[in-house]
Amino acid sequence: MSRYPFKTYSSLSLLTGFSLSLFSSELYAQLEEVVVTAERREASLQETDISMTVLGQQTLKEIGVDNYQQVGDMAPNVMMHESPGKVGGAISIRGFKNAETVSTFEPKVALYLDGVLIAKNSGSAFDVVDLERIEILRGPQGTLYGRNTVGGAVNLITAKPNTEQLDGSVFVTLGEYNQQDVRGVVNVPLTDTMAVKINLASLNRDGYFDNNFRNTEEADRDRLVGRLQWSWDISENANLLYAYDHTEVDEKPWPVTLMDYNPATHPQLAPYVSDGDNRSRNLDFATYQQAEVKGHSLTLNWDLLANASLVSITALREMSLQGGTDSDGTPEFVFATYSEDNTETFTQELRLVGNTASGKLEYVAGAFYMDEDIYDVKNVNVLPTAGYLESGLNADANNKVWALFGEATLALTEQVDLTFGLRYTEEDRTMSRQDFLWIPVLGAETITDLPEANGNFDDVSGVLSLSYQWTDDTMTYLKASKGYVSGGFNPRSPSPETFTEGYKEEIVYTYEFGWKTTLADNRLQLNGAVFYNDYQDLQVNLLDEATARNNIGNAGKAEIQGLEIEVVAKPIDTLDIGAGYGYLDTQYKTYIDPVSGADLSRNSWAHAPKNSFNAWMRWQMVQWSEWGDLSLRMDYSYRSDFALLTQNGTDVDGYDSWNARVTWANIPLAGGNLRASLWGKNLTNELWYTSGYNLVSVLGFKAQATNPPQTFGLDMEYMF
C-alpha cells in the first residue's frame, strides 16, 4: 500500500487554490511563452494539441540536469532511469515502457537527438552537453515523426552554432563520492556564413556502493563525451548542419541487492538477504560495462518557397557494448551474466513542411527509411546442483523500415482547427541465432543453430483531432489516434519454437481530451489531458521462470485510462511555482502466457504507478545591480507503488524525493559571467528500486537495484 495515499490530491488542490488567491491582487509579473517544435514547426506550447512537458535551457541549468533521464520526475505519468549494465535509458510514458534488456525490441517511446532517431534502448543513456530544450510528448506518434511509437517521444534539442560571435562556457562540478565533472563549450564563427561548436566533457565519480567482498566500489562513473557541430548557411534560404557525437564509457554498472531466496534450493543465501543497508554489497563476480557510442548526422533545411521548406536528415549511428553483472547480488556463485551488443543504424528522413497562401492549411509530408544491423550475445553462468553450467546465445538481426507519413491542419473557422494525419509503415525483419551449452566438469559442449526467423509487417495508422480556441487564452482539443509497433523476434526466447514464431504487432487506439489555458493576465497556466487507451496484442517483456530468459509475447487485450494536470504560476516577479499530477489505471483484459498457457491477467503492469506528483519553486531572493542575483530552487517528486516487471513479486513501495539548489548567477568576471550553485539531491536519502527480477522459482533468488543516495556538491560555470 502507498505510504501517502492522499498526498498527491491535497497538494495539487492546495497549490491551485493558493495560486488563484494570490492572483486576485494587482500584480504584473507574467510567464514567458514556451515555443516548441513538437509539430515540426515552431509553435506556442499553449496552442499545441499534444499533452507534453517542456524543460528549457534555463530550467535545465537550475535543476542541474547532466543526463536527460534526470527529468523523468519532472513530468506526470513519466518515469526514467538508467538500465544496469546496458548504458541504456529506460523510459516509461503513460505505462508504455521501453525494454531494458533485449536489444532488438522496438521502443514504445522514441528518443530523438536533434531530429535523429536513437533507435534502441541499449546505449541510449549518453550524456548530452549544451542542451537547449527537452520535450516530452505523451501518446502515439508517427504522422509527424520518422519512427512510429505507441507511448510517446522525447526530443533532445541542442544549442546550435551561430555566426554572430565567439562565445562559450566552462562548467565544473565537484561533489560527494569524489565527483569531478568538467564540461566545455565553445562556439567559433569561421565566416559570415559558417560556424562550428565544440562540446567536450569528462565525467568521473567513485562508486555509490561498496563491494566488501572484492574491496571495490560499484556504480561509479567514468565517461568521455564529445560533440562537434558545423553549420553552413549555403544561401539565405538554405542551411546545412553536420554533427558528430562520441561517448566512451568504462564503468562498473549498478549492482543488485538480494531481496528474497528459496531456502529449499539455496540455503547458503540466507546471510545475504537485504537488511535495509542497500548501499553495501558482497559480490563475487567482477561487474563492468564498457561502451562506445558514436553518431554522424547531416541536416539540410531549405526554404523552397515563401511558404514551404524541405528538411532532410541523414544519420549513421553505431554502438558497441560489453559488460558483466553479478545477477544474484551475493558472494555465492549462483548466477552471473555476460552480454555484448553491437548495432549500426542508418536512417534517412525527408519532410516537406508548409502552408497555403491563405494560411488556412498547414501540412507536413514525409518519408522515412531505416536499415539496422544488430549483433547480440548473452551468456549465463549458473551453479545448479549438477555442477557448473554455462549457457548462452549469439544472434544476428537485420531490420529494414520504410514509411510514408503526413499531417494537415485545416482552419475551419477562426476558432476551429481540424487535424488529420496518416502513416504507412512496412518492416522486414530477419534474425539468426546460435545456442550453446557448456558443462566444464563433464567436458561437454553443445552448439545448436536455430532456423532463421523472418517476417514482414505493415500497417496504416493515423490521427484525427479537433481543436477549439475558446478565447485567446483557452484552447481545448479532442483527439483519436492509432499507434502501431511492428512484430518481431526475440533473440533470447526460451525455446526454438518461440524464437521462430516471434511476437505479433502491437496496436493501440487512443482517445484524448485536453485543454490548455492561461489565466490571471498570463500569470497562471493550467494544462491537462484525460485519455483512454485500448490495446490489441500488447507486447510484454516477461521473464520466463522456467529458463530465466526474457520472453516477449503478446498480452491479448489491455486498457489504460488516466489523466495529467500541470500548473505553472508566477504570482510575483521573484517567485515561480509549478506542479504536475498524473493518474494511471492499468488493466490486462486478457493475458495468456505463450509458453506455459497460464492466465497472467492479474499480473502487474511495469513502471506504471497509479499516482505521480511533482512540485517545484524558484525564488529569486536577492538581485544586486552589480553583483548578480541569488536564487533558491526546490523540487519535489512522488511516485506511488509500482512493479518493476510484468511479473508478480516485483512490486516496490512508493517513494518521494527532494532536491534543492542555491544559485548565485550573473556575477561579472573578466568580461564574462560566473554562475555558482550549491546543490543537494535526494535530500532525505530515500531508497527505492529502479529495476530487478524475480527468479525464486527457478534459480532460487530475487534481486533488485536501487537509486542513487543523498549527495551534495558545487557547480561553477564561467560564460564568455
XYZ file of C-alpha atoms in Angstrom, residues 3 44 102 148 182 203 225 264 283 285 368 377 422 430 481 500 502 504 624 676:
20
model
C 2.509 5.412 2.365
C 3.482 28.065 -28.721
C 16.517 -7.029 -25.212
C 6.170 5.195 -35.185
C 34.336 19.143 -16.383
C 32.609 12.832 -16.107
C 31.832 12.838 -24.178
C 14.953 -25.342 -0.082
C 29.561 -9.561 -4.896
C 31.604 -11.591 -9.774
C 11.456 7.581 -43.604
C 25.404 -12.015 -27.244
C -1.909 9.168 -41.871
C 15.360 -11.321 -40.181
C -5.282 8.195 -32.818
C 10.853 -18.635 -34.869
C 8.138 -14.410 -32.704
C 2.801 -10.034 -33.192
C 22.156 43.226 -6.970
C 27.897 29.143 -8.807
